[in-house]
Amino acid sequence: GSSDSGALSGSDSGLNQKNTVSDVSQYLKSTTNCQVGNSAIKSIVNSLTSGLTSDLAKAKAIYNYVRDAVSYSFYYDTKYGAAGTLSAKTGNCVDQAHLVIAMFRTAGLAARYVHGTCYFTSSGSTYGHVWAQVLVDGQWYVCDCTSSRNSFGYVVNWNTNSFTLKGIYSGISF
């Protein structure tokens, strides 16, 4: 499909959108900085999702954990990866995306990276930014864990009406 090359189809918003990908297997695999099935990640995912029956409940539990347990640090590119971010309990947007995506994938939920240029309302600055999308019941939900003001499927710390979408990927190399 068009998503294999990172090319965007007309329906890709990088926010909440209907799924158009027939084979989501690439969004369930481990990548260099997204250690799916890592023992520490598996342990926390199992405890967060224990007793939850719906994919939506599991996705929200994982999202809320990363948003609330991992503090935001400003730096560029990847510093810790998913496992390192879980252990350090801090990370920038890329590392927080690595962690939440690794946790979603460990729970059997397809998840992917979104890269864009966003205008942040609090600082009044525009930065390159990375966030996650998770697939639940045929719908991709936006998951940006970097602000406590955001929630599952909702972003308020940057302007979602005027951002530039750079790409949607199964893994990112920076």
Tab-separated table of N, CA and C in Angstrom:
chain	number	residue	atom	x	y	z
A	1	GLY	N	0.814	-1.210	0.000
A	1	GLY	CA	0.000	0.000	0.000
A	1	GLY	C	0.842	1.252	0.000
A	2	SER	N	0.197	2.410	0.019
A	2	SER	CA	0.920	3.678	-0.053
A	2	SER	C	1.716	3.928	1.218
A	3	SER	N	1.341	3.291	2.334
A	3	SER	CA	2.012	3.586	3.592
A	3	SER	C	3.383	2.923	3.670
A	4	ASP	N	3.666	1.935	2.811
A	4	ASP	CA	4.930	1.221	2.889
A	4	ASP	C	6.118	2.157	2.688
A	5	SER	N	5.993	3.106	1.775
A	5	SER	CA	7.108	3.989	1.451
A	5	SER	C	7.103	5.229	2.325
A	6	GLY	N	6.113	5.375	3.168
A	6	GLY	CA	5.994	6.594	3.949
A	6	GLY	C	5.258	7.658	3.159
A	7	ALA	N	4.818	7.309	1.940
A	7	ALA	CA	4.048	8.269	1.147
A	7	ALA	C	2.663	8.418	1.772
A	8	LEU	N	2.077	9.574	1.584
A	8	LEU	CA	0.788	9.843	2.207
A	8	LEU	C	-0.333	9.694	1.192
A	9	SER	N	-1.409	9.085	1.634
A	9	SER	CA	-2.592	9.050	0.772
A	9	SER	C	-3.482	10.208	1.198
A	10	GLY	N	-4.436	10.546	0.385
A	10	GLY	CA	-5.282	11.706	0.646
A	10	GLY	C	-6.042	11.640	1.956
A	11	SER	N	-6.258	10.429	2.468
A	11	SER	CA	-7.062	10.299	3.686
A	11	SER	C	-6.212	10.360	4.947
A	12	ASP	N	-4.890	10.432	4.807
A	12	ASP	CA	-4.026	10.452	5.982
A	12	ASP	C	-4.021	11.828	6.627
A	13	SER	N	-4.446	11.889	7.884
A	13	SER	CA	-4.439	13.162	8.603
A	13	SER	C	-3.363	13.173	9.675
A	14	GLY	N	-2.955	11.991	10.154
A	14	GLY	CA	-2.030	11.918	11.274
A	14	GLY	C	-2.728	12.137	12.598
A	15	LEU	N	-4.047	12.369	12.542
A	15	LEU	CA	-4.837	12.585	13.758
A	15	LEU	C	-5.767	11.387	13.923
A	16	ASN	N	-7.061	11.605	14.094
A	16	ASN	CA	-8.005	10.496	14.157
A	16	ASN	C	-8.526	10.253	12.745
A	17	GLN	N	-8.401	9.034	12.271
A	17	GLN	CA	-8.802	8.752	10.894
A	17	GLN	C	-9.186	7.290	10.742
A	18	LYS	N	-10.015	7.012	9.748
A	18	LYS	CA	-10.420	5.649	9.431
A	18	LYS	C	-9.230	4.871	8.893
A	19	ASN	N	-9.152	3.598	9.236
A	19	ASN	CA	-8.064	2.779	8.724
A	19	ASN	C	-8.286	2.411	7.258
A	20	THR	N	-7.256	2.608	6.436
A	20	THR	CA	-7.319	2.208	5.030
A	20	THR	C	-6.217	1.198	4.694
A	21	VAL	N	-5.467	0.753	5.713
A	21	VAL	CA	-4.356	-0.177	5.508
A	21	VAL	C	-4.870	-1.599	5.678
A	22	SER	N	-4.711	-2.429	4.642
A	22	SER	CA	-5.234	-3.791	4.753
A	22	SER	C	-4.326	-4.706	5.570
A	23	ASP	N	-3.016	-4.544	5.437
A	23	ASP	CA	-2.078	-5.374	6.180
A	23	ASP	C	-1.327	-4.503	7.185
A	24	VAL	N	-1.676	-4.624	8.444
A	24	VAL	CA	-1.060	-3.769	9.474
A	24	VAL	C	0.102	-4.463	10.182
A	25	SER	N	0.580	-5.582	9.647
A	25	SER	CA	1.623	-6.353	10.349
A	25	SER	C	2.884	-5.533	10.608
A	26	GLN	N	3.228	-4.599	9.695
A	26	GLN	CA	4.427	-3.769	9.920
A	26	GLN	C	4.267	-2.880	11.153
A	27	TYR	N	3.027	-2.622	11.560
A	27	TYR	CA	2.763	-1.765	12.721
A	27	TYR	C	2.685	-2.557	14.030
A	28	LEU	N	3.103	-3.830	13.974
A	28	LEU	CA	3.121	-4.668	15.176
A	28	LEU	C	4.537	-5.156	15.499
A	29	LYS	N	5.494	-4.857	14.615
A	29	LYS	CA	6.855	-5.385	14.739
A	29	LYS	C	7.753	-4.479	15.592
A	30	SER	N	8.821	-5.098	16.093
A	30	SER	CA	9.875	-4.391	16.796
A	30	SER	C	10.736	-3.611	15.808
A	31	THR	N	11.243	-2.447	16.209
A	31	THR	CA	12.255	-1.732	15.425
A	31	THR	C	13.393	-1.402	16.393
A	32	THR	N	14.452	-0.819	15.892
A	32	THR	CA	15.650	-0.544	16.701
A	32	THR	C	15.327	0.118	18.037
A	33	ASN	N	14.516	1.174	18.014
A	33	ASN	CA	14.234	1.907	19.251
A	33	ASN	C	12.858	1.592	19.836
A	34	CYS	N	12.171	0.660	19.230
A	34	CYS	CA	10.818	0.291	19.662
A	34	CYS	C	10.839	-1.201	19.978
A	35	GLN	N	11.250	-1.505	21.224
A	35	GLN	CA	11.508	-2.890	21.603
A	35	GLN	C	10.226	-3.603	22.039
A	36	VAL	N	9.481	-4.101	21.054
A	36	VAL	CA	8.228	-4.811	21.325
A	36	VAL	C	8.554	-6.116	22.051
A	37	GLY	N	7.845	-6.386	23.136
A	37	GLY	CA	8.046	-7.635	23.855
A	37	GLY	C	9.227	-7.618	24.814
A	38	ASN	N	9.925	-6.478	24.937
A	38	ASN	CA	10.976	-6.320	25.945
A	38	ASN	C	10.385	-6.697	27.308
A	39	SER	N	11.171	-7.371	28.168
A	39	SER	CA	10.585	-7.925	29.397
A	39	SER	C	9.995	-6.854	30.317
A	40	ALA	N	10.677	-5.712	30.462
A	40	ALA	CA	10.145	-4.650	31.329
A	40	ALA	C	8.872	-4.055	30.724
A	41	ILE	N	8.869	-3.890	29.409
A	41	ILE	CA	7.690	-3.346	28.725
A	41	ILE	C	6.525	-4.330	28.825
A	42	LYS	N	6.828	-5.613	28.616
A	42	LYS	CA	5.793	-6.651	28.686
A	42	LYS	C	5.173	-6.692	30.083
A	43	SER	N	6.010	-6.574	31.090
A	43	SER	CA	5.544	-6.640	32.470
A	43	SER	C	4.572	-5.499	32.783
A	44	ILE	N	4.926	-4.271	32.386
A	44	ILE	CA	4.056	-3.127	32.668
A	44	ILE	C	2.777	-3.196	31.831
A	45	VAL	N	2.884	-3.630	30.581
A	45	VAL	CA	1.697	-3.762	29.720
A	45	VAL	C	0.739	-4.798	30.305
A	46	ASN	N	1.281	-5.934	30.751
A	46	ASN	CA	0.428	-6.964	31.337
A	46	ASN	C	-0.282	-6.460	32.584
A	47	SER	N	0.422	-5.699	33.428
A	47	SER	CA	-0.235	-5.213	34.641
A	47	SER	C	-1.269	-4.133	34.314
A	48	LEU	N	-0.986	-3.273	33.307
A	48	LEU	CA	-1.936	-2.212	32.949
A	48	LEU	C	-3.203	-2.757	32.306
A	49	THR	N	-3.056	-3.847	31.535
A	49	THR	CA	-4.200	-4.332	30.747
A	49	THR	C	-4.891	-5.537	31.382
A	50	SER	N	-4.381	-5.991	32.510
A	50	SER	CA	-4.958	-7.142	33.196
A	50	SER	C	-6.439	-6.905	33.495
A	51	GLY	N	-7.289	-7.827	33.055
A	51	GLY	CA	-8.721	-7.710	33.318
A	51	GLY	C	-9.465	-6.829	32.332
A	52	LEU	N	-8.753	-6.115	31.468
A	52	LEU	CA	-9.437	-5.274	30.470
A	52	LEU	C	-9.785	-6.140	29.260
A	53	THR	N	-10.995	-6.004	28.769
A	53	THR	CA	-11.430	-6.892	27.683
A	53	THR	C	-11.446	-6.211	26.322
A	54	SER	N	-11.645	-4.896	26.285
A	54	SER	CA	-11.728	-4.247	24.968
A	54	SER	C	-10.390	-3.629	24.590
A	55	ASP	N	-10.117	-3.600	23.280
A	55	ASP	CA	-8.903	-2.969	22.784
A	55	ASP	C	-8.867	-1.490	23.148
A	56	LEU	N	-10.037	-0.836	23.145
A	56	LEU	CA	-10.098	0.582	23.482
A	56	LEU	C	-9.666	0.812	24.927
A	57	ALA	N	-10.150	-0.016	25.839
A	57	ALA	CA	-9.769	0.111	27.253
A	57	ALA	C	-8.268	-0.116	27.438
A	58	LYS	N	-7.712	-1.107	26.731
A	58	LYS	CA	-6.276	-1.391	26.812
A	58	LYS	C	-5.478	-0.205	26.272
A	59	ALA	N	-5.887	0.324	25.128
A	59	ALA	CA	-5.175	1.439	24.501
A	59	ALA	C	-5.183	2.663	25.416
A	60	LYS	N	-6.333	2.956	26.013
A	60	LYS	CA	-6.433	4.119	26.907
A	60	LYS	C	-5.576	3.934	28.159
A	61	ALA	N	-5.549	2.728	28.711
A	61	ALA	CA	-4.745	2.455	29.913
A	61	ALA	C	-3.258	2.662	29.613
A	62	ILE	N	-2.812	2.187	28.459
A	62	ILE	CA	-1.405	2.335	28.069
A	62	ILE	C	-1.083	3.812	27.817
A	63	TYR	N	-1.941	4.483	27.060
A	63	TYR	CA	-1.727	5.900	26.763
A	63	TYR	C	-1.629	6.708	28.069
A	64	ASN	N	-2.597	6.523	28.958
A	64	ASN	CA	-2.628	7.293	30.212
A	64	ASN	C	-1.385	7.031	31.062
A	65	TYR	N	-0.906	5.796	31.050
A	65	TYR	CA	0.298	5.477	31.821
A	65	TYR	C	1.493	6.278	31.307
A	66	VAL	N	1.727	6.242	29.989
A	66	VAL	CA	2.899	6.947	29.443
A	66	VAL	C	2.762	8.450	29.652
A	67	ARG	N	1.554	8.976	29.408
A	67	ARG	CA	1.348	10.421	29.594
A	67	ARG	C	1.632	10.837	31.038
A	68	ASP	N	1.183	10.036	31.999
A	68	ASP	CA	1.257	10.432	33.406
A	68	ASP	C	2.561	10.027	34.088
A	69	ALA	N	3.198	8.950	33.639
A	69	ALA	CA	4.377	8.422	34.344
A	69	ALA	C	5.696	8.917	33.760
A	70	VAL	N	5.676	9.388	32.513
A	70	VAL	CA	6.915	9.805	31.846
A	70	VAL	C	6.910	11.316	31.689
A	71	SER	N	7.917	11.970	32.267
A	71	SER	CA	7.967	13.431	32.153
A	71	SER	C	8.594	13.820	30.819
A	72	TYR	N	8.306	15.041	30.384
A	72	TYR	CA	8.817	15.521	29.105
A	72	TYR	C	10.183	16.173	29.277
A	73	SER	N	11.123	15.827	28.410
A	73	SER	CA	12.438	16.487	28.352
A	73	SER	C	12.632	17.012	26.944
A	74	PHE	N	13.212	18.193	26.827
A	74	PHE	CA	13.456	18.752	25.495
A	74	PHE	C	14.853	18.394	25.012
A	75	TYR	N	14.915	17.641	23.924
A	75	TYR	CA	16.159	17.388	23.193
A	75	TYR	C	15.732	16.906	21.816
A	76	TYR	N	16.671	16.792	20.905
A	76	TYR	CA	16.333	16.376	19.550
A	76	TYR	C	16.598	14.887	19.356
A	77	ASP	N	15.789	14.262	18.521
A	77	ASP	CA	15.982	12.876	18.105
A	77	ASP	C	15.873	11.896	19.281
A	78	THR	N	16.268	10.658	19.034
A	78	THR	CA	16.150	9.602	20.037
A	78	THR	C	17.354	9.617	20.969
A	79	LYS	N	17.089	9.483	22.269
A	79	LYS	CA	18.157	9.403	23.250
A	79	LYS	C	18.087	8.062	23.997
A	80	TYR	N	16.883	7.598	24.307
A	80	TYR	CA	16.704	6.422	25.163
A	80	TYR	C	16.080	5.202	24.465
A	81	GLY	N	15.246	5.410	23.456
A	81	GLY	CA	14.468	4.292	22.917
A	81	GLY	C	13.356	3.926	23.887
A	82	ALA	N	12.515	2.965	23.498
A	82	ALA	CA	11.345	2.623	24.322
A	82	ALA	C	11.743	2.092	25.696
A	83	ALA	N	12.612	1.090	25.737
A	83	ALA	CA	12.988	0.472	27.015
A	83	ALA	C	13.709	1.468	27.918
A	84	GLY	N	14.595	2.281	27.332
A	84	GLY	CA	15.326	3.272	28.113
A	84	GLY	C	14.426	4.371	28.654
A	85	THR	N	13.400	4.748	27.865
A	85	THR	CA	12.455	5.778	28.298
A	85	THR	C	11.612	5.262	29.467
A	86	LEU	N	11.219	3.994	29.403
A	86	LEU	CA	10.458	3.391	30.508
A	86	LEU	C	11.295	3.420	31.781
A	87	SER	N	12.563	3.105	31.661
A	87	SER	CA	13.413	3.061	32.842
A	87	SER	C	13.783	4.466	33.342
A	88	ALA	N	14.032	5.413	32.431
A	88	ALA	CA	14.387	6.784	32.840
A	88	ALA	C	13.165	7.584	33.290
A	89	LYS	N	11.977	7.178	32.853
A	89	LYS	CA	10.707	7.870	33.143
A	89	LYS	C	10.715	9.320	32.635
A	90	THR	N	11.513	9.581	31.599
A	90	THR	CA	11.519	10.891	30.963
A	90	THR	C	11.876	10.696	29.502
A	91	GLY	N	11.437	11.642	28.660
A	91	GLY	CA	11.788	11.558	27.250
A	91	GLY	C	11.177	12.694	26.464
A	92	ASN	N	11.759	12.945	25.305
A	92	ASN	CA	11.181	13.942	24.396
A	92	ASN	C	10.043	13.293	23.614
A	93	CYS	N	9.543	13.986	22.613
A	93	CYS	CA	8.404	13.451	21.862
A	93	CYS	C	8.742	12.145	21.157
A	94	VAL	N	9.971	12.029	20.623
A	94	VAL	CA	10.354	10.823	19.880
A	94	VAL	C	10.419	9.631	20.826
A	95	ASP	N	11.105	9.800	21.955
A	95	ASP	CA	11.240	8.702	22.904
A	95	ASP	C	9.893	8.325	23.535
A	96	GLN	N	9.042	9.305	23.811
A	96	GLN	CA	7.717	8.975	24.331
A	96	GLN	C	6.913	8.212	23.292
A	97	ALA	N	7.064	8.557	22.013
A	97	ALA	CA	6.388	7.816	20.937
A	97	ALA	C	6.950	6.393	20.857
A	98	HIS	N	8.284	6.244	20.946
A	98	HIS	CA	8.876	4.898	20.944
A	98	HIS	C	8.237	4.048	22.034
A	99	LEU	N	8.114	4.615	23.237
A	99	LEU	CA	7.602	3.839	24.372
A	99	LEU	C	6.128	3.496	24.200
A	100	VAL	N	5.295	4.472	23.900
A	100	VAL	CA	3.856	4.174	23.816
A	100	VAL	C	3.584	3.205	22.656
A	101	ILE	N	4.323	3.347	21.554
A	101	ILE	CA	4.138	2.440	20.413
A	101	ILE	C	4.608	1.030	20.766
A	102	ALA	N	5.756	0.912	21.434
A	102	ALA	CA	6.226	-0.415	21.857
A	102	ALA	C	5.219	-1.070	22.795
A	103	MET	N	4.613	-0.269	23.684
A	103	MET	CA	3.621	-0.813	24.615
A	103	MET	C	2.354	-1.222	23.887
A	104	PHE	N	1.867	-0.377	22.968
A	104	PHE	CA	0.689	-0.747	22.176
A	104	PHE	C	0.945	-2.051	21.419
A	105	ARG	N	2.085	-2.118	20.732
A	105	ARG	CA	2.410	-3.305	19.925
A	105	ARG	C	2.558	-4.540	20.793
A	106	THR	N	3.147	-4.383	21.987
A	106	THR	CA	3.299	-5.501	22.919
A	106	THR	C	1.922	-6.022	23.345
A	107	ALA	N	0.954	-5.124	23.415
A	107	ALA	CA	-0.424	-5.511	23.775
A	107	ALA	C	-1.197	-6.037	22.560
A	108	GLY	N	-0.531	-6.134	21.404
A	108	GLY	CA	-1.191	-6.652	20.204
A	108	GLY	C	-1.958	-5.609	19.418
A	109	LEU	N	-1.727	-4.328	19.724
A	109	LEU	CA	-2.419	-3.243	19.021
A	109	LEU	C	-1.475	-2.616	18.004
A	110	ALA	N	-1.919	-2.510	16.758
A	110	ALA	CA	-1.100	-1.880	15.718
A	110	ALA	C	-0.931	-0.405	16.073
A	111	ALA	N	0.291	0.091	15.932
A	111	ALA	CA	0.570	1.501	16.241
A	111	ALA	C	1.660	1.994	15.310
A	112	ARG	N	1.642	3.306	15.037
A	112	ARG	CA	2.611	3.874	14.090
A	112	ARG	C	3.023	5.275	14.509
A	113	TYR	N	4.134	5.706	13.912
A	113	TYR	CA	4.704	7.025	14.184
A	113	TYR	C	4.154	8.049	13.209
A	114	VAL	N	3.896	9.258	13.716
A	114	VAL	CA	3.517	10.377	12.858
A	114	VAL	C	4.536	11.485	13.098
A	115	HIS	N	5.012	12.073	11.999
A	115	HIS	CA	6.020	13.135	12.080
A	115	HIS	C	5.445	14.368	11.410
A	116	GLY	N	5.507	15.494	12.101
A	116	GLY	CA	4.983	16.724	11.534
A	116	GLY	C	5.713	17.937	12.085
A	117	THR	N	5.332	19.091	11.565
A	117	THR	CA	5.818	20.363	12.091
A	117	THR	C	4.617	21.042	12.719
A	118	CYS	N	4.720	21.330	14.002
A	118	CYS	CA	3.560	21.779	14.773
A	118	CYS	C	3.833	23.111	15.468
A	119	TYR	N	2.765	23.889	15.610
A	119	TYR	CA	2.825	25.148	16.347
A	119	TYR	C	2.324	24.897	17.762
A	120	PHE	N	3.222	25.100	18.740
A	120	PHE	CA	2.885	24.850	20.144
A	120	PHE	C	2.332	26.106	20.781
A	121	THR	N	1.112	25.978	21.330
A	121	THR	CA	0.396	27.131	21.868
A	121	THR	C	1.075	27.694	23.116
A	122	SER	N	1.661	26.819	23.957
A	122	SER	CA	2.242	27.310	25.218
A	122	SER	C	3.496	28.138	24.978
A	123	SER	N	4.367	27.679	24.067
A	123	SER	CA	5.633	28.386	23.843
A	123	SER	C	5.526	29.387	22.697
A	124	GLY	N	4.507	29.237	21.858
A	124	GLY	CA	4.388	30.088	20.687
A	124	GLY	C	5.437	29.760	19.635
A	125	SER	N	6.017	28.564	19.724
A	125	SER	CA	7.069	28.165	18.788
A	125	SER	C	6.615	27.018	17.897
A	126	THR	N	7.265	26.916	16.750
A	126	THR	CA	6.994	25.827	15.824
A	126	THR	C	8.181	24.878	15.833
A	127	TYR	N	7.907	23.591	16.038
A	127	TYR	CA	8.960	22.578	16.090
A	127	TYR	C	8.557	21.370	15.275
A	128	GLY	N	9.570	20.608	14.825
A	128	GLY	CA	9.313	19.264	14.343
A	128	GLY	C	8.830	18.451	15.538
A	129	HIS	N	7.884	17.555	15.313
A	129	HIS	CA	7.262	16.840	16.418
A	129	HIS	C	6.904	15.431	15.963
A	130	VAL	N	6.946	14.496	16.892
A	130	VAL	CA	6.581	13.115	16.609
A	130	VAL	C	5.532	12.679	17.622
A	131	TRP	N	4.507	11.985	17.132
A	131	TRP	CA	3.496	11.429	18.027
A	131	TRP	C	3.080	10.074	17.486
A	132	ALA	N	2.148	9.431	18.150
A	132	ALA	CA	1.743	8.078	17.787
A	132	ALA	C	0.287	8.048	17.328
A	133	GLN	N	-0.029	7.003	16.573
A	133	GLN	CA	-1.417	6.645	16.300
A	133	GLN	C	-1.553	5.170	16.639
A	134	VAL	N	-2.684	4.808	17.229
A	134	VAL	CA	-2.954	3.403	17.534
A	134	VAL	C	-4.260	3.012	16.851
A	135	LEU	N	-4.300	1.774	16.360
A	135	LEU	CA	-5.467	1.279	15.628
A	135	LEU	C	-6.385	0.517	16.574
A	136	VAL	N	-7.616	1.019	16.717
A	136	VAL	CA	-8.614	0.358	17.552
A	136	VAL	C	-9.927	0.328	16.786
A	137	ASP	N	-10.455	-0.869	16.577
A	137	ASP	CA	-11.757	-1.042	15.922
A	137	ASP	C	-11.876	-0.272	14.597
A	138	GLY	N	-10.847	-0.395	13.757
A	138	GLY	CA	-10.910	0.196	12.422
A	138	GLY	C	-10.640	1.690	12.352
A	139	GLN	N	-10.210	2.277	13.482
A	139	GLN	CA	-9.963	3.716	13.547
A	139	GLN	C	-8.579	3.953	14.125
A	140	TRP	N	-7.802	4.841	13.490
A	140	TRP	CA	-6.521	5.271	14.060
A	140	TRP	C	-6.804	6.445	14.993
A	141	TYR	N	-6.286	6.360	16.219
A	141	TYR	CA	-6.464	7.435	17.204
A	141	TYR	C	-5.132	8.134	17.449
A	142	VAL	N	-5.172	9.464	17.501
A	142	VAL	CA	-3.978	10.248	17.794
A	142	VAL	C	-3.616	10.073	19.274
A	143	CYS	N	-2.319	9.858	19.536
A	143	CYS	CA	-1.832	9.661	20.901
A	143	CYS	C	-0.555	10.466	21.084
A	144	ASP	N	-0.678	11.630	21.686
A	144	ASP	CA	0.476	12.470	21.984
A	144	ASP	C	0.595	12.551	23.502
A	145	CYS	N	1.591	11.849	24.041
A	145	CYS	CA	1.754	11.720	25.502
A	145	CYS	C	2.538	12.868	26.120
A	146	THR	N	2.995	13.835	25.312
A	146	THR	CA	3.956	14.821	25.814
A	146	THR	C	3.350	15.891	26.712
A	147	SER	N	2.031	15.993	26.774
A	147	SER	CA	1.413	17.003	27.631
A	147	SER	C	0.304	16.380	28.459
A	148	SER	N	0.263	16.738	29.751
A	148	SER	CA	-0.791	16.222	30.629
A	148	SER	C	-2.157	16.765	30.214
A	149	ARG	N	-2.170	17.813	29.373
A	149	ARG	CA	-3.443	18.375	28.916
A	149	ARG	C	-4.054	17.558	27.777
A	150	ASN	N	-3.242	16.713	27.144
A	150	ASN	CA	-3.763	15.875	26.062
A	150	ASN	C	-4.458	14.653	26.643
A	151	SER	N	-5.344	14.058	25.857
A	151	SER	CA	-5.951	12.798	26.265
A	151	SER	C	-6.033	11.892	25.053
A	152	PHE	N	-6.440	10.656	25.267
A	152	PHE	CA	-6.494	9.673	24.189
A	152	PHE	C	-7.407	10.180	23.074
A	153	GLY	N	-6.847	10.354	21.875
A	153	GLY	CA	-7.643	10.833	20.739
A	153	GLY	C	-7.778	12.341	20.652
A	154	TYR	N	-7.185	13.077	21.620
A	154	TYR	CA	-7.302	14.549	21.632
A	154	TYR	C	-5.955	15.199	21.910
A	155	VAL	N	-5.632	16.203	21.122
A	155	VAL	CA	-4.399	16.965	21.310
A	155	VAL	C	-4.782	18.421	21.537
A	156	VAL	N	-4.265	19.034	22.598
A	156	VAL	CA	-4.524	20.456	22.831
A	156	VAL	C	-3.249	21.282	22.957
A	157	ASN	N	-2.071	20.619	23.073
A	157	ASN	CA	-0.849	21.413	23.297
A	157	ASN	C	-0.245	21.959	22.012
A	158	TRP	N	-0.752	21.550	20.855
A	158	TRP	CA	-0.356	22.174	19.590
A	158	TRP	C	-1.574	22.283	18.689
A	159	ASN	N	-1.465	23.170	17.711
A	159	ASN	CA	-2.619	23.492	16.876
A	159	ASN	C	-2.836	22.425	15.799
A	160	THR	N	-3.850	21.583	15.992
A	160	THR	CA	-4.113	20.482	15.065
A	160	THR	C	-4.756	20.969	13.762
A	161	ASN	N	-5.154	22.236	13.717
A	161	ASN	CA	-5.751	22.774	12.485
A	161	ASN	C	-4.714	23.327	11.519
A	162	SER	N	-3.505	23.559	12.007
A	162	SER	CA	-2.496	24.124	11.117
A	162	SER	C	-1.128	23.531	11.401
A	163	PHE	N	-0.949	22.284	11.013
A	163	PHE	CA	0.369	21.669	11.133
A	163	PHE	C	0.712	21.045	9.791
A	164	THR	N	1.988	20.784	9.583
A	164	THR	CA	2.430	20.151	8.351
A	164	THR	C	2.744	18.690	8.634
A	165	LEU	N	2.064	17.783	7.957
A	165	LEU	CA	2.308	16.357	8.113
A	165	LEU	C	3.483	15.959	7.227
A	166	LYS	N	4.535	15.424	7.859
A	166	LYS	CA	5.735	15.016	7.119
A	166	LYS	C	5.657	13.549	6.691
A	167	GLY	N	5.025	12.735	7.516
A	167	GLY	CA	4.940	11.323	7.162
A	167	GLY	C	4.385	10.476	8.279
A	168	ILE	N	3.968	9.253	7.904
A	168	ILE	CA	3.456	8.259	8.852
A	168	ILE	C	4.268	6.999	8.597
A	169	TYR	N	4.838	6.440	9.657
A	169	TYR	CA	5.829	5.378	9.484
A	169	TYR	C	5.644	4.240	10.482
A	170	SER	N	6.169	3.062	10.099
A	170	SER	CA	6.174	1.942	11.043
A	170	SER	C	7.371	2.038	11.984
A	171	GLY	N	8.404	2.761	11.569
A	171	GLY	CA	9.576	2.977	12.408
A	171	GLY	C	10.236	4.271	11.985
A	172	ILE	N	10.955	4.902	12.882
A	172	ILE	CA	11.697	6.113	12.495
A	172	ILE	C	13.141	5.941	12.893
A	173	SER	N	14.023	6.549	12.120
A	173	SER	CA	15.462	6.288	12.279
A	173	SER	C	16.188	7.387	13.033
A	174	PHE	N	15.456	8.445	13.442
A	174	PHE	CA	16.175	9.549	14.117
A	174	PHE	C	15.857	9.633	15.599
